[in-house]
Short mmCIF file of C-alpha atoms in Angstrom, two decimals:
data_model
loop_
_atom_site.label_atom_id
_atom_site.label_comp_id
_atom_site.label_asym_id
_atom_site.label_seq_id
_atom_site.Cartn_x
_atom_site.Cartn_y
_atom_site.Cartn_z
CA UNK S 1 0.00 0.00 0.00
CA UNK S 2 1.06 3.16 -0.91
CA UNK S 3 1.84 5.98 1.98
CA UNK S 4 -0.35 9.21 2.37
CA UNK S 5 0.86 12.25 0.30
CA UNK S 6 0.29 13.87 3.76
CA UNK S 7 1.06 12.51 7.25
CA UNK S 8 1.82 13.87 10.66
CA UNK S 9 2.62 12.35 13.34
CA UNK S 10 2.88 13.48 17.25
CA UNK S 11 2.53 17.41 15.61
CA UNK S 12 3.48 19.34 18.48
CA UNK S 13 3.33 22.92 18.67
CA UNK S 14 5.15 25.33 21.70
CA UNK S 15 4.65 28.99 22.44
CA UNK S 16 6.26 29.61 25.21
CA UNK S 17 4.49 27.52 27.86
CA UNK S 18 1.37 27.18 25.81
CA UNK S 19 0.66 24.05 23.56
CA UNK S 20 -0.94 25.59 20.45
CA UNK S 21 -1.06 21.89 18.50
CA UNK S 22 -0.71 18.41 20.61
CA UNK S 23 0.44 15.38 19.37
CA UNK S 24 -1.72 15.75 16.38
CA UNK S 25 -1.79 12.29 14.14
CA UNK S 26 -3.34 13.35 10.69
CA UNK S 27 -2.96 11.46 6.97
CA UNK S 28 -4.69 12.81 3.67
CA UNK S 29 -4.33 10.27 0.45
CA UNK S 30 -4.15 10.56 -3.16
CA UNK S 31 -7.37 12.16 -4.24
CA UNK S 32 -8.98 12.86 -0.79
CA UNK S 33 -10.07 16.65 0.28
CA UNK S 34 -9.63 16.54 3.82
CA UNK S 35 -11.39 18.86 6.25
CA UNK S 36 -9.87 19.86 9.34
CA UNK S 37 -12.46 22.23 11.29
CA UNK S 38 -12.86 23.79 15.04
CA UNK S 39 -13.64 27.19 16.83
CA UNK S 40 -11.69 30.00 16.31
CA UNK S 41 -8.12 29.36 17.92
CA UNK S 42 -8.24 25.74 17.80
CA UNK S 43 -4.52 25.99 16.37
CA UNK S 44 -5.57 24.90 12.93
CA UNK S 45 -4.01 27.85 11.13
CA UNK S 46 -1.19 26.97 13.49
CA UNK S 47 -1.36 23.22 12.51
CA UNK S 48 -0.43 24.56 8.63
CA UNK S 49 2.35 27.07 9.65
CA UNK S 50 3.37 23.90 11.40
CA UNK S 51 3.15 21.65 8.46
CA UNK S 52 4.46 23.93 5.78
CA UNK S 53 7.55 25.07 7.75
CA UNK S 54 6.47 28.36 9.03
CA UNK S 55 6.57 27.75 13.00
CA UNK S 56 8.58 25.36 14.99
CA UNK S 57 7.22 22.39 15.85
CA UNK S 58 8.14 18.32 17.10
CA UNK S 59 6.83 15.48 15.70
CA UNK S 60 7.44 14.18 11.71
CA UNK S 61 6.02 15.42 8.60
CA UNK S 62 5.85 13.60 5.21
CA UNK S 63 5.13 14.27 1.99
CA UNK S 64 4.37 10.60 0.12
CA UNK S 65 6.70 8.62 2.75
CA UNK S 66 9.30 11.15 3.19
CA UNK S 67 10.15 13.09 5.85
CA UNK S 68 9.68 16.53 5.07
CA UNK S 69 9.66 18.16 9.11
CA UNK S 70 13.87 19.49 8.92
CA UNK S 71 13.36 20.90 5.86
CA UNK S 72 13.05 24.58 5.21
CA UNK S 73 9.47 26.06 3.85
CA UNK S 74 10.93 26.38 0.39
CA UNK S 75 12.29 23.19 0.31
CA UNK S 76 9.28 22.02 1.62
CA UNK S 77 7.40 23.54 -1.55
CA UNK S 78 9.71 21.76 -3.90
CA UNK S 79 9.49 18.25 -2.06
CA UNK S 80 5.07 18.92 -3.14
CA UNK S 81 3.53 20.63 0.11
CA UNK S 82 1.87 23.61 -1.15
CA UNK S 83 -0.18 26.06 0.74
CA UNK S 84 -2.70 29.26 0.38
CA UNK S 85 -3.12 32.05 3.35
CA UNK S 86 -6.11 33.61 4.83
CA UNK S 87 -5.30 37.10 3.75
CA UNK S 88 -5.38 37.45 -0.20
CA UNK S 89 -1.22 36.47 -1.40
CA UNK S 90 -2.47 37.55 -5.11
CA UNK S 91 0.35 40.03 -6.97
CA UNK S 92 -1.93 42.65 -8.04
CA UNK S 93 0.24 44.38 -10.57
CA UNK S 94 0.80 40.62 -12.71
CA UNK S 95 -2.04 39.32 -14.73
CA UNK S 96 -3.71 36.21 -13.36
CA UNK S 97 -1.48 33.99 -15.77
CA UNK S 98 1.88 35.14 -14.57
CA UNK S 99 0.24 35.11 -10.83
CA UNK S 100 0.23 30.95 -11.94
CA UNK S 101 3.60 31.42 -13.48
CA UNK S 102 5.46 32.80 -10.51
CA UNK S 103 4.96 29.98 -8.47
CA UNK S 104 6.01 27.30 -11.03
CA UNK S 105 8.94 29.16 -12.33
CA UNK S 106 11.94 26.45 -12.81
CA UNK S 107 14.30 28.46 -10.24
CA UNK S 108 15.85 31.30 -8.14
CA UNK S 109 17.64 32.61 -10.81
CA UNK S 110 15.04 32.63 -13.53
CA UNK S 111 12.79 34.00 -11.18
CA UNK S 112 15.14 36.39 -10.47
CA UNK S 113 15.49 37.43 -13.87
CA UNK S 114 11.72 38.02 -14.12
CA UNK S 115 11.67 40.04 -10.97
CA UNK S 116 14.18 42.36 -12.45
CA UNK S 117 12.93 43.20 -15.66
CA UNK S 118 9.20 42.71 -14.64
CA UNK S 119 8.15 39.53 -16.45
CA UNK S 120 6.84 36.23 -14.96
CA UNK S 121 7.06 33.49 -17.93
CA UNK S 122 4.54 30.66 -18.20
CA UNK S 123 5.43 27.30 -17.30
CA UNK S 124 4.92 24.07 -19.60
CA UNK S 125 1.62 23.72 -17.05
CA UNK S 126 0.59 27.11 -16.61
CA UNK S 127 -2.09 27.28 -18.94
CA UNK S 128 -3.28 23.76 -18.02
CA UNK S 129 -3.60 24.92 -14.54
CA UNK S 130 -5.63 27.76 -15.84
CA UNK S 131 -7.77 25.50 -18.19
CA UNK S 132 -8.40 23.08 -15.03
CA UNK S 133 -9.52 26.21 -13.37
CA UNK S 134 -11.99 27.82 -16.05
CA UNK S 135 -9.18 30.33 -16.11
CA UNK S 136 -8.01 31.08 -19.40
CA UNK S 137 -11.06 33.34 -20.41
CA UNK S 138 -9.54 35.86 -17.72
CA UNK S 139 -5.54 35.02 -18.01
CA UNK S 140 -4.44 38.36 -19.09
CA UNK S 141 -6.90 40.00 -16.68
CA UNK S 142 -5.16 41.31 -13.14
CA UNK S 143 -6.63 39.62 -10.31
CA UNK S 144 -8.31 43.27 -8.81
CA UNK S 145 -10.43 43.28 -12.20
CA UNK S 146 -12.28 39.55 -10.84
CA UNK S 147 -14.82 38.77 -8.65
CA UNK S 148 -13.86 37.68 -4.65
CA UNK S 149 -14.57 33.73 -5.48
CA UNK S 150 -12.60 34.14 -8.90
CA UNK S 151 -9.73 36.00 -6.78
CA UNK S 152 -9.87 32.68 -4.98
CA UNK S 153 -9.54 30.45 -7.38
CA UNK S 154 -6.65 31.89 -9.10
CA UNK S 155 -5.16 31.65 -5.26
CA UNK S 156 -5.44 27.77 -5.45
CA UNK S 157 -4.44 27.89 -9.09
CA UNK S 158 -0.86 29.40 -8.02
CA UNK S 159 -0.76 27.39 -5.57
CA UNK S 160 -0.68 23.75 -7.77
CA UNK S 161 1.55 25.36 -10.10
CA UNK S 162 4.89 23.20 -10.31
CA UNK S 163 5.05 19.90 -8.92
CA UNK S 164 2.32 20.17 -5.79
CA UNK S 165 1.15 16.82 -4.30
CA UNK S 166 -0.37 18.03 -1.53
CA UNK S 167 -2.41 21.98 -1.19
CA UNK S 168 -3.06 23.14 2.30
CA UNK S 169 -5.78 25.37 1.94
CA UNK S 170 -6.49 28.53 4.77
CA UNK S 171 -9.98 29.25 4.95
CA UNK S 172 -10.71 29.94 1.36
CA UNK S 173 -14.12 30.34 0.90
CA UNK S 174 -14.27 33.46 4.15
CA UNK S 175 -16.48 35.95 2.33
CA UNK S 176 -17.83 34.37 -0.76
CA UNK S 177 -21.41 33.72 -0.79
CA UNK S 178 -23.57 30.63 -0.93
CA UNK S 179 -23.18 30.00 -5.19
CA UNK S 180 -19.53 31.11 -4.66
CA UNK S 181 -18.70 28.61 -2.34
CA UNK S 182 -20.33 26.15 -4.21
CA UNK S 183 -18.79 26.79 -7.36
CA UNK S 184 -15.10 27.15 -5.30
CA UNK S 185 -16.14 23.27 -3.84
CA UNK S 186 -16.49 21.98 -7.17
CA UNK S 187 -12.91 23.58 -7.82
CA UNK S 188 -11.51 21.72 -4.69
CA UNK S 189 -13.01 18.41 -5.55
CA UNK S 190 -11.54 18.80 -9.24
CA UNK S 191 -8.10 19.00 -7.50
CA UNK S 192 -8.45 16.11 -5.30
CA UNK S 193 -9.89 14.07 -8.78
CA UNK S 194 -6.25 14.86 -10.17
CA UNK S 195 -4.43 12.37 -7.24
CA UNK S 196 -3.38 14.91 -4.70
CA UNK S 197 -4.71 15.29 -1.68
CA UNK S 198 -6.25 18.24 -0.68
CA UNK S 199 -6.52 20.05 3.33
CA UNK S 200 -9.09 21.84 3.96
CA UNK S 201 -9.58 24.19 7.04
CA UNK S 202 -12.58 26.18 7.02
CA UNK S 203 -15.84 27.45 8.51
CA UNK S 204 -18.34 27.52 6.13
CA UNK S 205 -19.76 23.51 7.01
CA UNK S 206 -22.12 23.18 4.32
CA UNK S 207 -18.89 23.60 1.90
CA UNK S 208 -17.13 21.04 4.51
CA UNK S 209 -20.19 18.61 4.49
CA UNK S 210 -20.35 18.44 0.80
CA UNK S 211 -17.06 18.05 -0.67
CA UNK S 212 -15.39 16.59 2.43
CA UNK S 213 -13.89 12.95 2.41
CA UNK S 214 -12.71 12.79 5.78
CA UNK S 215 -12.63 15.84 8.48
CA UNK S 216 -10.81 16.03 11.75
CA UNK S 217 -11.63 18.25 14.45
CA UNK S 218 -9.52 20.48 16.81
CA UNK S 219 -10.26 22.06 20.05
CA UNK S 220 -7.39 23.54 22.20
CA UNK S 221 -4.81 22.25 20.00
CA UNK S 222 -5.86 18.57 19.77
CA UNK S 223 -7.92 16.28 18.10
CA UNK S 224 -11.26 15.32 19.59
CA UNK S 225 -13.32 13.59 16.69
CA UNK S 226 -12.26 12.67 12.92
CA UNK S 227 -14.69 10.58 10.55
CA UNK S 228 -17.17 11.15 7.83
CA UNK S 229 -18.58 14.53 7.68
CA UNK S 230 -21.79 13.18 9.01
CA UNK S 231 -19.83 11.49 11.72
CA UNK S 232 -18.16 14.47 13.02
CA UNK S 233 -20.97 16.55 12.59
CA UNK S 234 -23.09 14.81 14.78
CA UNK S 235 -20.56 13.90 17.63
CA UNK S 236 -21.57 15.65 20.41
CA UNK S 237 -18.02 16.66 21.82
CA UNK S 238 -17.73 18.59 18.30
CA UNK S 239 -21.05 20.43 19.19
CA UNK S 240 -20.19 21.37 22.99
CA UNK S 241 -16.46 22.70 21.13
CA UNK S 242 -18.80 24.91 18.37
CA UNK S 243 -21.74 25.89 21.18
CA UNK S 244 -23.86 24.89 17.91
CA UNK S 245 -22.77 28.56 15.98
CA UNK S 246 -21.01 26.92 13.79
CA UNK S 247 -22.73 23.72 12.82
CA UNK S 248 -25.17 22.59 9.86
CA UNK S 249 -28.20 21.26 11.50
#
């Protein structure tokens, strides 16, 4: 059997005295979206940092068997752990095809290049990223000239530029309306189809309920439930975390 493209193991987060993440055991396969879900300062955004290379942490990382958890955030990126971030990481002055470019160019210096004299050159799977995406009618657009949920998309676009195997994504669909969020599911779900594995963190549970495989849930830094949506969902530890705000009925 092959291993997860994601796995942690005894995830352990410090600040200070204060355990932000605790021994957190989490795997997402080859074509699975992932949820992981829980009140505001659960530690999930720290759970990413954590995973991507961001914050120190104990405990292993891999990336499709291989330890990834010494490794710096950039090298991280290259070994196929991708991520997006709750405030909008968009370059506003690029159009939304060298936004995709950027983050697949081939290396420092060639990126460096492009910084210099302004350019950011397509990739060999730039413009299939963009296809996969519904994209290419708005490629030469800039990303201020799109709608929120499009704005979004393009963020998990960039993000699966290069050679990504696993996309970590930050509460993506905060401020997009019902038929956004739908349509940005159906995105997800076509990333998953494509054999990576997809993490999810967000609030909006309807989106979590429908497109979820699997969803863990956090509550002061460690995991109380994981299952089915409708598992979770229904646990009643996961309702006494949310108070029932939160919840689909």
């Amino acid at each position: 059997m092959n291993p997860p493209l994601l796995a942690t193991e005894g995830l352990t987060v410090h600040y200070g005295g204060v355990r932000a993440n605790t021994d957190i055991d989490l795997h997402a396969g080859a074509g699975e979206v992932v949820g992981l879900i829980g009140p505001n300062g659960a530690g999930k955004t720290t759970f990413v940092d954590a995973v991507t290379g961001f914050t120190p942490s104990h405990g292993t990382v891999s990336v499709a068997g291989r330890r990834v958890d010494r490794l710096a955030p950039h090298q991280r990126r290259r070994a196929g752990l991708a991520r997006t971030w709750q405030a909008g990481e968009l370059f506003t002055d690029l159009t939304v095809r060298q936004n995709v470019a950027v983050a697949g160019g081939r290396g420092p210096l060639r990126n460096l290049c492009n910084d210099l004299i302004g350019r950011a050159e397509p990739g060999d799977d730039v413009d299939a990223v963009l296809e996969t995406f519904g994209l290419l009618p708005v490629a030469d657009r800039r990303p201020g000239k799109l709608s929120l949920g499009r704005q979004k998309i393009v963020g998990v676009a960039r993000a699966l530029a290069g050679a990504t195997r696993v996309i970590l994504l930050d509460e993506p669909a905060a401020g997009l309306d019902t038929d956004e969020s739908a349509e940005f599911g159906t995105h997800v779900r076509a990333v998953a189809e494509t054999g990576r594995a997809v993490l999810l963190i967000d609030h909006d549970m309807t989106l979590v309920a429908a497109i979820c495989d699997r969803v863990y849930v956090l509550d002061y830094g460690a995991v109380i439930a994981s299952g089915t949506p409708g598992e979770v969902l229904a646990d009643p530890a996961v309702r006494t975390a949310y108070l029932g705000s939160e919840l689909v009925p």
